[in-house]
PDB file of C-alpha atoms in Angstrom:
ATOM      1  CA  UNK A   1       2.768 -50.790 -85.686  1.00 33.00           C
ATOM      2  CA  UNK A   2      -0.454 -50.017 -87.512  1.00 37.00           C
ATOM      3  CA  UNK A   3      -2.997 -48.283 -85.294  1.00 38.00           C
ATOM      4  CA  UNK A   4      -6.684 -47.637 -85.957  1.00 37.00           C
ATOM      5  CA  UNK A   5      -7.566 -44.048 -84.960  1.00 42.00           C
ATOM      6  CA  UNK A   6     -10.243 -44.086 -82.282  1.00 42.00           C
ATOM      7  CA  UNK A   7     -12.351 -41.638 -84.295  1.00 44.00           C
ATOM      8  CA  UNK A   8     -12.646 -44.227 -87.070  1.00 40.00           C
ATOM      9  CA  UNK A   9     -13.655 -47.162 -84.874  1.00 42.00           C
ATOM     10  CA  UNK A  10     -17.208 -48.387 -85.490  1.00 41.00           C
ATOM     11  CA  UNK A  11     -19.691 -47.758 -82.714  1.00 41.00           C
ATOM     12  CA  UNK A  12     -19.740 -51.487 -81.919  1.00 40.00           C
ATOM     13  CA  UNK A  13     -15.959 -51.679 -81.440  1.00 47.00           C
ATOM     14  CA  UNK A  14     -16.200 -50.974 -77.709  1.00 49.00           C
ATOM     15  CA  UNK A  15     -18.965 -52.101 -75.346  1.00 54.00           C
ATOM     16  CA  UNK A  16     -21.181 -49.381 -73.974  1.00 75.00           C
ATOM     17  CA  UNK A  17     -20.803 -49.415 -70.228  1.00 92.00           C
ATOM     18  CA  UNK A  18     -23.976 -47.627 -69.244  1.00 91.00           C
ATOM     19  CA  UNK A  19     -23.699 -46.744 -65.556  1.00 93.00           C
ATOM     20  CA  UNK A  20     -25.277 -43.447 -64.548  1.00 94.00           C
ATOM     21  CA  UNK A  21     -24.575 -40.838 -61.900  1.00 95.00           C
ATOM     22  CA  UNK A  22     -27.659 -40.659 -59.696  1.00 90.00           C
ATOM     23  CA  UNK A  23     -29.123 -38.100 -57.377  1.00 75.00           C
ATOM     24  CA  UNK A  24     -28.395 -39.890 -54.107  1.00 75.00           C
ATOM     25  CA  UNK A  25     -26.525 -42.782 -52.440  1.00 75.00           C
ATOM     26  CA  UNK A  26     -29.119 -45.353 -53.525  1.00 75.00           C
ATOM     27  CA  UNK A  27     -27.872 -45.064 -57.110  1.00 72.00           C
ATOM     28  CA  UNK A  28     -24.488 -46.586 -56.257  1.00 83.00           C
ATOM     29  CA  UNK A  29     -22.802 -43.899 -58.352  1.00 92.00           C
ATOM     30  CA  UNK A  30     -23.744 -40.608 -56.770  1.00 91.00           C
ATOM     31  CA  UNK A  31     -22.278 -37.171 -57.382  1.00 94.00           C
ATOM     32  CA  UNK A  32     -19.213 -36.618 -55.209  1.00 93.00           C
ATOM     33  CA  UNK A  33     -16.439 -34.166 -56.108  1.00 95.00           C
ATOM     34  CA  UNK A  34     -13.234 -35.862 -57.319  1.00 96.00           C
ATOM     35  CA  UNK A  35     -14.702 -39.371 -57.099  1.00 97.00           C
ATOM     36  CA  UNK A  36     -14.866 -39.647 -60.914  1.00 98.00           C
ATOM     37  CA  UNK A  37     -12.386 -39.001 -63.690  1.00 98.00           C
ATOM     38  CA  UNK A  38     -13.146 -38.320 -67.351  1.00 98.00           C
ATOM     39  CA  UNK A  39     -10.686 -39.760 -69.888  1.00 98.00           C
ATOM     40  CA  UNK A  40     -10.886 -38.364 -73.425  1.00 96.00           C
ATOM     41  CA  UNK A  41      -8.861 -38.481 -76.623  1.00 93.00           C
ATOM     42  CA  UNK A  42      -9.703 -35.359 -78.663  1.00 85.00           C
ATOM     43  CA  UNK A  43      -9.732 -37.098 -82.025  1.00 83.00           C
ATOM     44  CA  UNK A  44     -13.467 -37.678 -82.407  1.00 83.00           C
ATOM     45  CA  UNK A  45     -16.642 -35.602 -82.020  1.00 90.00           C
ATOM     46  CA  UNK A  46     -17.858 -37.494 -78.942  1.00 94.00           C
ATOM     47  CA  UNK A  47     -14.733 -36.787 -76.932  1.00 95.00           C
ATOM     48  CA  UNK A  48     -14.634 -33.179 -78.097  1.00 95.00           C
ATOM     49  CA  UNK A  49     -18.267 -32.686 -77.053  1.00 97.00           C
ATOM     50  CA  UNK A  50     -17.384 -34.032 -73.608  1.00 97.00           C
ATOM     51  CA  UNK A  51     -14.365 -31.707 -73.395  1.00 96.00           C
ATOM     52  CA  UNK A  52     -16.532 -28.710 -74.299  1.00 97.00           C
ATOM     53  CA  UNK A  53     -19.151 -29.615 -71.702  1.00 97.00           C
ATOM     54  CA  UNK A  54     -16.480 -30.170 -69.069  1.00 97.00           C
ATOM     55  CA  UNK A  55     -14.976 -26.753 -69.895  1.00 96.00           C
ATOM     56  CA  UNK A  56     -18.268 -24.839 -69.938  1.00 97.00           C
ATOM     57  CA  UNK A  57     -19.108 -26.221 -66.493  1.00 97.00           C
ATOM     58  CA  UNK A  58     -15.574 -25.549 -65.150  1.00 96.00           C
ATOM     59  CA  UNK A  59     -15.287 -29.098 -63.796  1.00 97.00           C
ATOM     60  CA  UNK A  60     -11.493 -29.336 -63.579  1.00 95.00           C
ATOM     61  CA  UNK A  61     -11.598 -29.628 -59.784  1.00 95.00           C
ATOM     62  CA  UNK A  62     -14.859 -31.579 -59.530  1.00 97.00           C
ATOM     63  CA  UNK A  63     -14.383 -34.220 -62.226  1.00 98.00           C
ATOM     64  CA  UNK A  64     -10.675 -34.313 -63.117  1.00 97.00           C
ATOM     65  CA  UNK A  65      -9.905 -34.676 -66.800  1.00 97.00           C
ATOM     66  CA  UNK A  66      -7.271 -36.868 -68.418  1.00 97.00           C
ATOM     67  CA  UNK A  67      -6.530 -35.940 -72.037  1.00 95.00           C
ATOM     68  CA  UNK A  68      -4.984 -38.865 -73.906  1.00 95.00           C
ATOM     69  CA  UNK A  69      -2.916 -38.546 -77.089  1.00 92.00           C
ATOM     70  CA  UNK A  70      -4.996 -38.143 -80.262  1.00 88.00           C
ATOM     71  CA  UNK A  71      -3.499 -41.333 -81.710  1.00 90.00           C
ATOM     72  CA  UNK A  72      -4.111 -44.574 -79.757  1.00 94.00           C
ATOM     73  CA  UNK A  73      -1.107 -46.672 -78.787  1.00 95.00           C
ATOM     74  CA  UNK A  74      -2.503 -50.169 -79.418  1.00 94.00           C
ATOM     75  CA  UNK A  75      -3.209 -51.813 -82.798  1.00 94.00           C
ATOM     76  CA  UNK A  76      -6.935 -52.148 -82.089  1.00 92.00           C
ATOM     77  CA  UNK A  77      -7.407 -48.409 -81.543  1.00 91.00           C
ATOM     78  CA  UNK A  78      -7.272 -48.466 -77.752  1.00 95.00           C
ATOM     79  CA  UNK A  79      -5.071 -47.076 -75.020  1.00 97.00           C
ATOM     80  CA  UNK A  80      -2.746 -49.065 -72.787  1.00 97.00           C
ATOM     81  CA  UNK A  81      -3.447 -46.742 -69.868  1.00 97.00           C
ATOM     82  CA  UNK A  82      -7.185 -47.525 -70.029  1.00 97.00           C
ATOM     83  CA  UNK A  83      -6.722 -51.314 -70.196  1.00 96.00           C
ATOM     84  CA  UNK A  84      -6.797 -51.854 -66.385  1.00 97.00           C
ATOM     85  CA  UNK A  85     -10.136 -50.033 -66.157  1.00 97.00           C
ATOM     86  CA  UNK A  86     -11.678 -52.172 -68.873  1.00 96.00           C
ATOM     87  CA  UNK A  87     -10.326 -55.424 -67.450  1.00 95.00           C
ATOM     88  CA  UNK A  88     -11.581 -54.532 -63.960  1.00 96.00           C
ATOM     89  CA  UNK A  89     -15.029 -53.710 -65.362  1.00 95.00           C
ATOM     90  CA  UNK A  90     -15.627 -56.690 -67.687  1.00 93.00           C
ATOM     91  CA  UNK A  91     -14.438 -60.266 -67.085  1.00 90.00           C
ATOM     92  CA  UNK A  92     -11.994 -61.440 -69.764  1.00 90.00           C
ATOM     93  CA  UNK A  93     -12.445 -58.238 -71.702  1.00 92.00           C
ATOM     94  CA  UNK A  94     -10.797 -58.549 -75.120  1.00 89.00           C
ATOM     95  CA  UNK A  95     -11.888 -55.460 -77.054  1.00 91.00           C
ATOM     96  CA  UNK A  96     -10.143 -52.124 -77.480  1.00 93.00           C
ATOM     97  CA  UNK A  97      -9.651 -49.992 -74.382  1.00 95.00           C
ATOM     98  CA  UNK A  98     -11.069 -46.964 -76.159  1.00 94.00           C
ATOM     99  CA  UNK A  99     -11.864 -43.436 -75.021  1.00 95.00           C
ATOM    100  CA  UNK A 100     -13.991 -41.836 -73.741  1.00 96.00           C
ATOM    101  CA  UNK A 101     -14.276 -43.346 -70.281  1.00 97.00           C
ATOM    102  CA  UNK A 102     -15.885 -42.010 -67.124  1.00 98.00           C
ATOM    103  CA  UNK A 103     -14.173 -43.945 -64.323  1.00 98.00           C
ATOM    104  CA  UNK A 104     -14.862 -44.311 -60.612  1.00 97.00           C
ATOM    105  CA  UNK A 105     -11.774 -43.749 -58.448  1.00 96.00           C
ATOM    106  CA  UNK A 106     -13.391 -45.510 -55.491  1.00 95.00           C
ATOM    107  CA  UNK A 107     -13.927 -48.814 -57.304  1.00 95.00           C
ATOM    108  CA  UNK A 108     -11.286 -48.611 -60.035  1.00 96.00           C
ATOM    109  CA  UNK A 109     -13.958 -49.457 -62.596  1.00 96.00           C
ATOM    110  CA  UNK A 110     -15.751 -47.821 -65.494  1.00 97.00           C
ATOM    111  CA  UNK A 111     -19.014 -46.017 -64.904  1.00 96.00           C
ATOM    112  CA  UNK A 112     -19.774 -45.324 -68.572  1.00 96.00           C
ATOM    113  CA  UNK A 113     -18.322 -45.146 -72.047  1.00 96.00           C
ATOM    114  CA  UNK A 114     -21.575 -43.876 -73.555  1.00 95.00           C
ATOM    115  CA  UNK A 115     -21.192 -40.261 -74.653  1.00 95.00           C
ATOM    116  CA  UNK A 116     -24.859 -39.139 -74.415  1.00 94.00           C
ATOM    117  CA  UNK A 117     -25.176 -40.527 -70.866  1.00 95.00           C
ATOM    118  CA  UNK A 118     -21.930 -38.929 -69.703  1.00 97.00           C
ATOM    119  CA  UNK A 119     -22.916 -35.588 -71.230  1.00 97.00           C
ATOM    120  CA  UNK A 120     -26.264 -35.697 -69.460  1.00 96.00           C
ATOM    121  CA  UNK A 121     -24.721 -36.626 -66.114  1.00 96.00           C
ATOM    122  CA  UNK A 122     -22.117 -33.867 -66.321  1.00 97.00           C
ATOM    123  CA  UNK A 123     -24.799 -31.314 -67.185  1.00 97.00           C
ATOM    124  CA  UNK A 124     -27.320 -32.438 -64.569  1.00 95.00           C
ATOM    125  CA  UNK A 125     -25.351 -33.903 -61.652  1.00 95.00           C
ATOM    126  CA  UNK A 126     -22.228 -31.741 -61.621  1.00 95.00           C
ATOM    127  CA  UNK A 127     -23.568 -28.416 -62.836  1.00 92.00           C
ATOM    128  CA  UNK A 128     -23.119 -26.550 -59.548  1.00 87.00           C
ATOM    129  CA  UNK A 129     -23.216 -22.836 -60.279  1.00 89.00           C
ATOM    130  CA  UNK A 130     -22.432 -23.395 -63.943  1.00 90.00           C
ATOM    131  CA  UNK A 131     -24.702 -22.712 -66.925  1.00 95.00           C
ATOM    132  CA  UNK A 132     -27.775 -24.831 -67.570  1.00 97.00           C
ATOM    133  CA  UNK A 133     -26.610 -26.786 -70.612  1.00 98.00           C
ATOM    134  CA  UNK A 134     -29.616 -29.096 -70.650  1.00 97.00           C
ATOM    135  CA  UNK A 135     -32.660 -26.902 -69.980  1.00 96.00           C
ATOM    136  CA  UNK A 136     -35.838 -28.894 -69.618  1.00 94.00           C
ATOM    137  CA  UNK A 137     -37.739 -27.009 -72.309  1.00 95.00           C
ATOM    138  CA  UNK A 138     -35.039 -27.803 -74.873  1.00 96.00           C
ATOM    139  CA  UNK A 139     -34.144 -31.414 -74.036  1.00 96.00           C
ATOM    140  CA  UNK A 140     -36.089 -32.950 -76.893  1.00 96.00           C
ATOM    141  CA  UNK A 141     -34.629 -30.441 -79.336  1.00 97.00           C
ATOM    142  CA  UNK A 142     -31.092 -31.105 -78.074  1.00 97.00           C
ATOM    143  CA  UNK A 143     -31.578 -34.857 -78.574  1.00 97.00           C
ATOM    144  CA  UNK A 144     -32.810 -34.201 -82.115  1.00 97.00           C
ATOM    145  CA  UNK A 145     -29.766 -32.038 -82.894  1.00 98.00           C
ATOM    146  CA  UNK A 146     -27.418 -34.650 -81.423  1.00 97.00           C
ATOM    147  CA  UNK A 147     -28.940 -37.303 -83.663  1.00 97.00           C
ATOM    148  CA  UNK A 148     -28.743 -34.984 -86.679  1.00 98.00           C
ATOM    149  CA  UNK A 149     -25.033 -34.452 -86.006  1.00 97.00           C
ATOM    150  CA  UNK A 150     -24.287 -38.148 -85.577  1.00 96.00           C
ATOM    151  CA  UNK A 151     -26.410 -39.544 -88.402  1.00 96.00           C
ATOM    152  CA  UNK A 152     -26.835 -36.833 -91.015  1.00 98.00           C
ATOM    153  CA  UNK A 153     -23.495 -35.037 -90.652  1.00 98.00           C
ATOM    154  CA  UNK A 154     -20.779 -37.317 -89.277  1.00 96.00           C
ATOM    155  CA  UNK A 155     -22.062 -40.641 -90.626  1.00 96.00           C
ATOM    156  CA  UNK A 156     -23.212 -39.181 -93.944  1.00 97.00           C
ATOM    157  CA  UNK A 157     -19.847 -37.424 -94.398  1.00 97.00           C
ATOM    158  CA  UNK A 158     -18.040 -40.690 -93.704  1.00 95.00           C
ATOM    159  CA  UNK A 159     -20.171 -42.474 -96.321  1.00 96.00           C
ATOM    160  CA  UNK A 160     -19.780 -39.649 -98.830  1.00 95.00           C
ATOM    161  CA  UNK A 161     -16.016 -39.701 -98.441  1.00 91.00           C
ATOM    162  CA  UNK A 162     -15.901 -43.458 -98.891  1.00 88.00           C
ATOM    163  CA  UNK A 163     -18.148 -43.406-101.975  1.00 79.00           C
ATOM    164  CA  UNK A 164     -16.943 -40.219-103.740  1.00 62.00           C
ATOM    165  CA  UNK A 165     -19.300 -41.181-106.536  1.00 50.00           C
ATOM    166  CA  UNK A 166     -22.944 -42.071-106.738  1.00 48.00           C
ATOM    167  CA  UNK A 167     -26.344 -40.673-107.669  1.00 49.00           C
ATOM    168  CA  UNK A 168     -26.638 -36.894-107.527  1.00 52.00           C
ATOM    169  CA  UNK A 169     -29.658 -35.375-105.854  1.00 51.00           C
ATOM    170  CA  UNK A 170     -30.989 -38.652-104.514  1.00 53.00           C
ATOM    171  CA  UNK A 171     -32.435 -38.649-101.014  1.00 57.00           C
ATOM    172  CA  UNK A 172     -30.243 -41.658-100.224  1.00 77.00           C
ATOM    173  CA  UNK A 173     -27.081 -40.013-101.529  1.00 93.00           C
ATOM    174  CA  UNK A 174     -24.891 -39.355 -98.445  1.00 96.00           C
ATOM    175  CA  UNK A 175     -23.721 -35.995 -99.789  1.00 97.00           C
ATOM    176  CA  UNK A 176     -27.341 -34.930-100.239  1.00 97.00           C
ATOM    177  CA  UNK A 177     -28.104 -35.995 -96.656  1.00 97.00           C
ATOM    178  CA  UNK A 178     -25.055 -34.120 -95.389  1.00 98.00           C
ATOM    179  CA  UNK A 179     -25.877 -30.917 -97.249  1.00 98.00           C
ATOM    180  CA  UNK A 180     -29.493 -30.974 -96.036  1.00 98.00           C
ATOM    181  CA  UNK A 181     -28.298 -31.299 -92.441  1.00 98.00           C
ATOM    182  CA  UNK A 182     -25.804 -28.453 -92.834  1.00 98.00           C
ATOM    183  CA  UNK A 183     -28.500 -26.275 -94.412  1.00 98.00           C
ATOM    184  CA  UNK A 184     -30.784 -26.866 -91.425  1.00 98.00           C
ATOM    185  CA  UNK A 185     -28.000 -25.859 -89.023  1.00 98.00           C
ATOM    186  CA  UNK A 186     -27.202 -22.826 -91.203  1.00 98.00           C
ATOM    187  CA  UNK A 187     -30.815 -21.656 -90.830  1.00 97.00           C
ATOM    188  CA  UNK A 188     -30.686 -22.122 -87.060  1.00 96.00           C
ATOM    189  CA  UNK A 189     -27.526 -20.029 -86.744  1.00 97.00           C
ATOM    190  CA  UNK A 190     -28.644 -17.160 -88.950  1.00 93.00           C
ATOM    191  CA  UNK A 191     -28.828 -14.182 -86.600  1.00 90.00           C
ATOM    192  CA  UNK A 192     -28.143 -16.002 -83.324  1.00 95.00           C
ATOM    193  CA  UNK A 193     -24.870 -16.730 -81.503  1.00 97.00           C
ATOM    194  CA  UNK A 194     -25.667 -20.289 -80.421  1.00 98.00           C
ATOM    195  CA  UNK A 195     -27.717 -23.138 -81.817  1.00 98.00           C
ATOM    196  CA  UNK A 196     -30.677 -22.581 -79.487  1.00 97.00           C
ATOM    197  CA  UNK A 197     -30.420 -18.857 -78.854  1.00 95.00           C
ATOM    198  CA  UNK A 198     -28.307 -16.505 -76.795  1.00 96.00           C
ATOM    199  CA  UNK A 199     -26.629 -19.047 -74.491  1.00 95.00           C
ATOM    200  CA  UNK A 200     -24.650 -22.249 -75.084  1.00 97.00           C
ATOM    201  CA  UNK A 201     -26.242 -25.626 -74.455  1.00 98.00           C
ATOM    202  CA  UNK A 202     -25.290 -29.226 -75.115  1.00 98.00           C
ATOM    203  CA  UNK A 203     -26.527 -28.615 -78.664  1.00 98.00           C
ATOM    204  CA  UNK A 204     -23.465 -26.414 -79.241  1.00 98.00           C
ATOM    205  CA  UNK A 205     -21.128 -29.090 -77.864  1.00 97.00           C
ATOM    206  CA  UNK A 206     -22.592 -31.510 -80.395  1.00 97.00           C
ATOM    207  CA  UNK A 207     -22.624 -29.151 -83.367  1.00 98.00           C
ATOM    208  CA  UNK A 208     -19.201 -27.579 -82.859  1.00 97.00           C
ATOM    209  CA  UNK A 209     -17.402 -30.894 -82.247  1.00 96.00           C
ATOM    210  CA  UNK A 210     -19.102 -32.423 -85.278  1.00 97.00           C
ATOM    211  CA  UNK A 211     -18.034 -29.487 -87.470  1.00 97.00           C
ATOM    212  CA  UNK A 212     -14.427 -29.818 -86.286  1.00 96.00           C
ATOM    213  CA  UNK A 213     -14.484 -33.515 -87.205  1.00 95.00           C
ATOM    214  CA  UNK A 214     -16.123 -32.745 -90.540  1.00 97.00           C
ATOM    215  CA  UNK A 215     -13.505 -30.105 -91.360  1.00 96.00           C
ATOM    216  CA  UNK A 216     -10.430 -32.009 -90.209  1.00 94.00           C
ATOM    217  CA  UNK A 217     -11.288 -35.624 -91.069  1.00 93.00           C
ATOM    218  CA  UNK A 218     -14.063 -35.925 -93.637  1.00 95.00           C
ATOM    219  CA  UNK A 219     -13.743 -32.818 -95.811  1.00 95.00           C
ATOM    220  CA  UNK A 220     -10.487 -33.852 -97.431  1.00 94.00           C
ATOM    221  CA  UNK A 221     -12.029 -37.152 -98.530  1.00 94.00           C
ATOM    222  CA  UNK A 222     -14.816 -35.515-100.515  1.00 96.00           C
ATOM    223  CA  UNK A 223     -14.630 -34.560-104.172  1.00 95.00           C
ATOM    224  CA  UNK A 224     -13.665 -30.933-104.916  1.00 96.00           C
ATOM    225  CA  UNK A 225     -17.315 -30.229-105.780  1.00 96.00           C
ATOM    226  CA  UNK A 226     -18.445 -31.815-102.517  1.00 96.00           C
ATOM    227  CA  UNK A 227     -15.959 -29.767-100.490  1.00 96.00           C
ATOM    228  CA  UNK A 228     -17.121 -26.554-102.146  1.00 97.00           C
ATOM    229  CA  UNK A 229     -20.761 -27.315-101.361  1.00 98.00           C
ATOM    230  CA  UNK A 230     -20.008 -28.246 -97.747  1.00 98.00           C
ATOM    231  CA  UNK A 231     -18.062 -25.038 -97.096  1.00 97.00           C
ATOM    232  CA  UNK A 232     -20.747 -22.843 -98.700  1.00 98.00           C
ATOM    233  CA  UNK A 233     -22.527 -22.268 -95.369  1.00 98.00           C
ATOM    234  CA  UNK A 234     -21.160 -18.926 -94.103  1.00 97.00           C
ATOM    235  CA  UNK A 235     -23.106 -18.645 -90.836  1.00 97.00           C
ATOM    236  CA  UNK A 236     -22.250 -22.208 -89.844  1.00 98.00           C
ATOM    237  CA  UNK A 237     -18.508 -21.951 -90.410  1.00 97.00           C
ATOM    238  CA  UNK A 238     -18.303 -18.453 -88.899  1.00 97.00           C
ATOM    239  CA  UNK A 239     -19.978 -19.916 -85.798  1.00 98.00           C
ATOM    240  CA  UNK A 240     -17.458 -22.770 -85.713  1.00 97.00           C
ATOM    241  CA  UNK A 241     -14.484 -20.411 -85.953  1.00 96.00           C
ATOM    242  CA  UNK A 242     -15.900 -18.046 -83.333  1.00 97.00           C
ATOM    243  CA  UNK A 243     -16.462 -20.824 -80.804  1.00 97.00           C
ATOM    244  CA  UNK A 244     -13.001 -22.229 -81.478  1.00 96.00           C
ATOM    245  CA  UNK A 245     -11.610 -18.980 -80.065  1.00 95.00           C
ATOM    246  CA  UNK A 246     -13.476 -19.560 -76.776  1.00 95.00           C
ATOM    247  CA  UNK A 247     -11.332 -21.512 -74.269  1.00 93.00           C
ATOM    248  CA  UNK A 248     -14.060 -23.986 -73.321  1.00 94.00           C
ATOM    249  CA  UNK A 249     -14.323 -25.046 -76.957  1.00 95.00           C
ATOM    250  CA  UNK A 250     -10.904 -24.682 -78.499  1.00 92.00           C
ATOM    251  CA  UNK A 251      -8.437 -25.527 -75.761  1.00 91.00           C
ATOM    252  CA  UNK A 252      -8.300 -29.264 -76.514  1.00 86.00           C
ATOM    253  CA  UNK A 253      -7.769 -28.926 -80.245  1.00 85.00           C
ATOM    254  CA  UNK A 254      -4.382 -30.219 -81.311  1.00 67.00           C
ATOM    255  CA  UNK A 255      -2.193 -29.774 -84.363  1.00 51.00           C
ATOM    256  CA  UNK A 256      -3.597 -33.030 -85.711  1.00 50.00           C
ATOM    257  CA  UNK A 257      -6.972 -31.333 -86.101  1.00 50.00           C
ATOM    258  CA  UNK A 258      -5.545 -28.841 -88.601  1.00 45.00           C
ATOM    259  CA  UNK A 259      -8.483 -26.535 -87.879  1.00 44.00           C
ATOM    260  CA  UNK A 260      -8.581 -23.635 -90.325  1.00 38.00           C
TER     261      UNK A 260
END
């Protein structure tokens, strides 16, 4: 059976259920320990960012985590175990039952499949005594970094790997876009342990998970010259390796990641 890896599915392959966890009972979905379950498959940067956030906040008892196999078990890139949640949440649902999913145990339905919303709700509604991963003064900057990771690193690397040839030095060249993004992150990490300073934030969940995906999925599809230029960012890759050694970051990496 040929299976599409979930990390290679286009963003439109699964609908974005966009429920949110609110502050109180009027929201419908309000923060209650063990009411919700997070389902991830650690084969893409979105799921890895969620796993990191879940680990940094020590949410194992508050929001139980189900880690699915890295490779989906249905031909469309979905998971059989998630199918009942999708079918209960959308009438006559026919798309892939893809991860990630934040589900509601009380209703048996999906709250959200949208990574930025789930990250925000974990950081704001279930923080408890954990670190402030979404400090108010940095929220705009964290959103900018998340977009940089998605558009100028992950998407550009995907395009560069698919093209392998093209104009050199052009602003539209995906390798040029990728290298500019990596250079900006390299400057941020020069002389500081985390992207925004001395403490981890959601920016680190985004950056680290994107670097893992770049290293283990996209790098091998670039030309030798492209690979050499991508890896020529010492502060960035030292940061990635250092965080990988921290349990909240590295514990959900599998052999399929091949992280160096």
